[in-house]
């Protein structure tokens, strides 16, 4: 199976989670027979609320069990946990229709368990091969995606508002991704852009996929804790997400 992987990155508070959720909804509705894996790589687990999917166990819960076994010198238990990691990972996945949800969980605890994290990363990559689409809602920056999920992505979506700081962050992430990831295509979505914002000067970083202004409906949706599935199909955020996804995939999803 040729899995298509979307990864969202940018500074905090620019709407990465909302756009990730919108991509997941669009893919789910456009391709009802395809399997979609939603990966929340943000410790806040905001994608859970956006999709109305509550994880009972996170990937970090498993990692901590392995780390605790190593700290206690329980080598046999650690090896057993590693060998059964695939089985335990299935317990982390929450499903609804053709969408499966996996939360990475909390930041790493003190101590270095690089080999354990590398092993778990390989297991996740193997699981991803069972899905048609994978959408990763990343923490601010690209490093967490590389370290804890996967290196090879199909599409990197850089999300920014129209502020100078937001643009500087996506420019830095773009530079880092060129060195550390294998990516077919990178694109930018400007979200909550101020009126009259001109994105043409930013296209030198990467192609601009969509410019989305303030969306009062999405803001209300967030305040009420509603999922993206409650958002009207003609809302600015949802329309912008469709335009961006169509531009990336070369298919008219609008």
CSV table of C-alpha atoms in Angstrom, one decimal:
chain,number,residue,atom,x,y,z
A,1,UNK,CA,0.0,0.0,0.0
A,2,UNK,CA,1.4,3.4,-0.9
A,3,UNK,CA,0.5,5.4,2.2
A,4,UNK,CA,0.1,9.2,1.7
A,5,UNK,CA,1.3,11.1,4.8
A,6,UNK,CA,0.4,14.6,5.7
A,7,UNK,CA,2.3,16.4,8.5
A,8,UNK,CA,1.2,19.8,9.9
A,9,UNK,CA,3.8,22.1,11.5
A,10,UNK,CA,4.0,25.7,12.6
A,11,UNK,CA,4.1,27.9,15.7
A,12,UNK,CA,1.5,27.4,18.4
A,13,UNK,CA,-1.9,28.9,18.1
A,14,UNK,CA,-2.1,29.2,14.4
A,15,UNK,CA,-4.8,26.5,13.9
A,16,UNK,CA,-2.7,23.4,13.0
A,17,UNK,CA,-5.1,21.2,14.9
A,18,UNK,CA,-8.3,22.6,13.3
A,19,UNK,CA,-6.7,22.2,9.8
A,20,UNK,CA,-5.5,18.7,10.5
A,21,UNK,CA,-9.0,17.7,11.7
A,22,UNK,CA,-10.5,19.4,8.6
A,23,UNK,CA,-8.1,17.4,6.3
A,24,UNK,CA,-9.2,14.2,8.1
A,25,UNK,CA,-12.9,14.9,7.7
A,26,UNK,CA,-12.4,15.8,4.0
A,27,UNK,CA,-10.5,12.6,3.3
A,28,UNK,CA,-13.0,10.5,5.3
A,29,UNK,CA,-15.9,11.9,3.4
A,30,UNK,CA,-14.3,12.0,0.0
A,31,UNK,CA,-12.9,8.4,0.3
A,32,UNK,CA,-15.2,6.4,2.5
A,33,UNK,CA,-13.6,3.1,1.6
A,34,UNK,CA,-10.1,4.4,2.4
A,35,UNK,CA,-8.4,3.9,5.9
A,36,UNK,CA,-7.3,7.0,7.6
A,37,UNK,CA,-4.9,7.3,10.6
A,38,UNK,CA,-5.0,10.5,12.6
A,39,UNK,CA,-1.8,10.9,14.7
A,40,UNK,CA,-1.8,13.5,17.4
A,41,UNK,CA,1.8,14.4,18.0
A,42,UNK,CA,0.9,17.3,20.4
A,43,UNK,CA,1.1,16.5,24.1
A,44,UNK,CA,-2.1,18.6,24.6
A,45,UNK,CA,-4.0,16.0,22.6
A,46,UNK,CA,-6.2,18.7,21.0
A,47,UNK,CA,-6.9,16.6,17.9
A,48,UNK,CA,-8.9,14.3,20.2
A,49,UNK,CA,-11.5,17.1,20.8
A,50,UNK,CA,-11.4,18.2,17.2
A,51,UNK,CA,-12.4,14.7,16.1
A,52,UNK,CA,-14.5,13.7,19.1
A,53,UNK,CA,-12.3,10.7,19.6
A,54,UNK,CA,-11.0,10.0,23.1
A,55,UNK,CA,-7.9,7.9,23.5
A,56,UNK,CA,-7.8,5.4,26.4
A,57,UNK,CA,-4.0,4.9,26.1
A,58,UNK,CA,-1.3,6.9,24.5
A,59,UNK,CA,1.9,5.8,22.9
A,60,UNK,CA,3.9,7.5,25.7
A,61,UNK,CA,2.1,5.3,28.2
A,62,UNK,CA,3.7,2.3,26.5
A,63,UNK,CA,7.0,4.0,26.3
A,64,UNK,CA,6.9,4.9,30.0
A,65,UNK,CA,6.2,1.2,30.9
A,66,UNK,CA,9.3,0.2,29.0
A,67,UNK,CA,11.4,3.0,30.5
A,68,UNK,CA,10.3,2.1,34.0
A,69,UNK,CA,11.2,-1.5,33.5
A,70,UNK,CA,14.7,-0.5,32.3
A,71,UNK,CA,15.1,1.9,35.2
A,72,UNK,CA,14.2,-0.9,37.7
A,73,UNK,CA,16.6,-3.3,36.0
A,74,UNK,CA,13.7,-5.5,34.9
A,75,UNK,CA,15.4,-6.4,31.6
A,76,UNK,CA,13.2,-9.4,30.8
A,77,UNK,CA,10.1,-7.3,31.3
A,78,UNK,CA,11.4,-4.6,29.0
A,79,UNK,CA,12.3,-7.1,26.3
A,80,UNK,CA,8.8,-8.6,26.6
A,81,UNK,CA,7.2,-5.2,26.3
A,82,UNK,CA,9.3,-4.4,23.2
A,83,UNK,CA,8.4,-7.7,21.6
A,84,UNK,CA,4.7,-7.1,22.2
A,85,UNK,CA,4.8,-3.4,21.3
A,86,UNK,CA,2.7,-3.9,18.2
A,87,UNK,CA,0.0,-5.6,20.2
A,88,UNK,CA,0.0,-2.8,22.9
A,89,UNK,CA,-0.1,-0.2,20.2
A,90,UNK,CA,-3.4,-1.6,19.0
A,91,UNK,CA,-4.8,-0.7,22.4
A,92,UNK,CA,-3.8,3.0,21.7
A,93,UNK,CA,-5.9,3.2,18.6
A,94,UNK,CA,-9.5,4.6,18.8
A,95,UNK,CA,-11.7,4.0,15.8
A,96,UNK,CA,-14.7,5.7,14.3
A,97,UNK,CA,-15.9,4.7,10.8
A,98,UNK,CA,-12.9,4.8,8.5
A,99,UNK,CA,-10.8,7.0,10.9
A,100,UNK,CA,-8.4,5.5,13.4
A,101,UNK,CA,-6.9,7.8,16.1
A,102,UNK,CA,-3.5,7.5,17.8
A,103,UNK,CA,-2.2,10.0,20.4
A,104,UNK,CA,1.5,10.3,21.1
A,105,UNK,CA,0.9,11.6,24.6
A,106,UNK,CA,3.0,13.6,27.1
A,107,UNK,CA,6.5,14.9,26.5
A,108,UNK,CA,9.3,12.5,27.3
A,109,UNK,CA,10.3,12.0,30.9
A,110,UNK,CA,13.8,12.7,32.1
A,111,UNK,CA,16.4,10.2,31.0
A,112,UNK,CA,17.5,8.9,27.6
A,113,UNK,CA,15.8,6.0,26.0
A,114,UNK,CA,16.8,6.6,22.4
A,115,UNK,CA,16.8,2.9,21.4
A,116,UNK,CA,13.4,2.4,22.8
A,117,UNK,CA,12.0,5.5,21.0
A,118,UNK,CA,13.7,4.4,17.8
A,119,UNK,CA,12.1,1.0,18.1
A,120,UNK,CA,8.6,2.5,18.7
A,121,UNK,CA,9.1,4.8,15.8
A,122,UNK,CA,9.7,1.8,13.6
A,123,UNK,CA,6.6,0.1,14.9
A,124,UNK,CA,4.5,3.2,14.1
A,125,UNK,CA,5.9,3.3,10.6
A,126,UNK,CA,4.9,-0.3,10.2
A,127,UNK,CA,1.4,0.3,11.4
A,128,UNK,CA,1.1,3.3,9.1
A,129,UNK,CA,1.6,1.0,6.1
A,130,UNK,CA,-1.8,-0.4,6.8
A,131,UNK,CA,-3.5,2.9,6.1
A,132,UNK,CA,-4.2,4.8,2.9
A,133,UNK,CA,-3.8,8.2,4.5
A,134,UNK,CA,-2.0,9.4,7.6
A,135,UNK,CA,-2.5,12.9,9.0
A,136,UNK,CA,-0.1,14.1,11.7
A,137,UNK,CA,-1.0,17.1,13.9
A,138,UNK,CA,2.5,18.1,15.0
A,139,UNK,CA,3.8,20.0,17.9
A,140,UNK,CA,5.4,23.4,17.1
A,141,UNK,CA,8.4,22.5,15.0
A,142,UNK,CA,9.4,19.5,12.9
A,143,UNK,CA,11.8,17.8,15.3
A,144,UNK,CA,9.1,15.9,17.3
A,145,UNK,CA,7.7,14.4,14.1
A,146,UNK,CA,11.2,13.1,13.1
A,147,UNK,CA,12.0,11.8,16.5
A,148,UNK,CA,8.8,10.1,17.6
A,149,UNK,CA,6.7,9.4,14.6
A,150,UNK,CA,8.4,9.1,11.1
A,151,UNK,CA,11.0,10.7,8.9
A,152,UNK,CA,9.4,10.1,5.5
A,153,UNK,CA,6.3,12.2,4.8
A,154,UNK,CA,4.5,12.9,1.5
A,155,UNK,CA,3.2,16.4,2.2
A,156,UNK,CA,4.5,18.9,4.8
A,157,UNK,CA,1.9,21.6,5.5
A,158,UNK,CA,3.3,24.7,7.1
A,159,UNK,CA,0.7,26.7,9.0
A,160,UNK,CA,1.1,30.3,9.9
A,161,UNK,CA,-0.9,33.4,10.7
A,162,UNK,CA,0.0,36.6,9.0
A,163,UNK,CA,2.4,37.7,11.8
A,164,UNK,CA,6.2,38.1,11.2
A,165,UNK,CA,6.8,35.6,14.0
A,166,UNK,CA,4.6,33.0,12.4
A,167,UNK,CA,6.3,33.4,9.0
A,168,UNK,CA,9.7,33.2,10.6
A,169,UNK,CA,8.8,29.9,12.3
A,170,UNK,CA,7.6,28.3,9.1
A,171,UNK,CA,10.7,29.5,7.3
A,172,UNK,CA,12.9,27.8,9.9
A,173,UNK,CA,10.8,24.6,9.9
A,174,UNK,CA,11.1,24.5,6.1
A,175,UNK,CA,14.9,24.8,6.3
A,176,UNK,CA,15.0,22.0,8.9
A,177,UNK,CA,12.7,19.8,7.0
A,178,UNK,CA,14.9,20.0,3.9
A,179,UNK,CA,17.8,18.6,5.9
A,180,UNK,CA,16.0,16.0,8.1
A,181,UNK,CA,13.0,14.7,6.2
A,182,UNK,CA,12.1,13.1,2.9
A,183,UNK,CA,9.1,15.1,1.6
A,184,UNK,CA,7.4,15.0,-1.8
A,185,UNK,CA,5.9,18.5,-1.5
A,186,UNK,CA,5.7,21.4,1.0
A,187,UNK,CA,3.0,24.0,1.0
A,188,UNK,CA,1.8,26.9,3.2
A,189,UNK,CA,-1.6,27.6,4.6
A,190,UNK,CA,-2.1,31.1,6.1
A,191,UNK,CA,-4.8,30.9,8.7
A,192,UNK,CA,-6.5,33.7,10.6
A,193,UNK,CA,-4.9,36.1,8.1
A,194,UNK,CA,-5.6,39.8,8.5
A,195,UNK,CA,-7.7,41.6,5.9
A,196,UNK,CA,-5.6,42.6,2.9
A,197,UNK,CA,-2.8,40.2,3.7
A,198,UNK,CA,-0.6,39.7,0.6
A,199,UNK,CA,1.0,36.2,0.6
A,200,UNK,CA,2.8,36.6,-2.7
A,201,UNK,CA,6.1,37.6,-1.1
A,202,UNK,CA,6.1,34.5,1.0
A,203,UNK,CA,5.8,32.0,-1.8
A,204,UNK,CA,9.6,31.9,-2.0
A,205,UNK,CA,9.5,29.7,1.1
A,206,UNK,CA,7.0,27.2,-0.4
A,207,UNK,CA,3.8,27.4,-2.5
A,208,UNK,CA,0.9,29.0,-0.8
A,209,UNK,CA,-2.0,26.5,-0.8
A,210,UNK,CA,-4.7,28.7,0.9
A,211,UNK,CA,-5.2,32.0,2.7
A,212,UNK,CA,-8.0,31.8,5.3
A,213,UNK,CA,-9.3,34.8,7.1
A,214,UNK,CA,-11.0,35.0,10.5
A,215,UNK,CA,-13.7,32.3,10.9
A,216,UNK,CA,-16.2,33.2,13.6
A,217,UNK,CA,-18.0,29.9,13.2
A,218,UNK,CA,-14.8,27.9,13.7
A,219,UNK,CA,-13.9,30.1,16.8
A,220,UNK,CA,-17.4,29.4,18.2
A,221,UNK,CA,-16.9,25.7,17.4
A,222,UNK,CA,-13.7,25.7,19.4
A,223,UNK,CA,-15.2,27.5,22.3
A,224,UNK,CA,-18.0,25.0,22.5
A,225,UNK,CA,-15.6,22.1,22.3
A,226,UNK,CA,-17.4,20.8,19.2
A,227,UNK,CA,-15.7,18.5,16.7
A,228,UNK,CA,-14.8,19.5,13.1
A,229,UNK,CA,-17.8,17.4,12.0
A,230,UNK,CA,-20.1,20.1,13.4
A,231,UNK,CA,-18.4,22.7,11.2
A,232,UNK,CA,-20.5,23.9,8.2
A,233,UNK,CA,-19.0,22.8,4.8
A,234,UNK,CA,-19.1,26.4,3.6
A,235,UNK,CA,-17.1,27.8,6.5
A,236,UNK,CA,-13.9,29.7,5.6
A,237,UNK,CA,-11.6,27.2,7.4
A,238,UNK,CA,-13.3,24.2,5.8
A,239,UNK,CA,-13.3,25.7,2.3
A,240,UNK,CA,-9.6,26.7,2.7
A,241,UNK,CA,-8.7,23.2,3.9
A,242,UNK,CA,-10.4,21.7,0.8
A,243,UNK,CA,-8.6,24.1,-1.5
A,244,UNK,CA,-5.3,23.3,0.1
A,245,UNK,CA,-5.8,19.6,0.0
A,246,UNK,CA,-6.9,19.8,-3.7
A,247,UNK,CA,-3.8,21.7,-4.5
A,248,UNK,CA,-1.6,19.2,-2.8
A,249,UNK,CA,-3.2,16.1,-4.3
A,250,UNK,CA,-4.0,17.5,-7.7
A,251,UNK,CA,-7.6,16.4,-7.3
A,252,UNK,CA,-10.7,18.6,-7.2
A,253,UNK,CA,-12.2,18.0,-3.8
A,254,UNK,CA,-14.1,21.3,-3.7
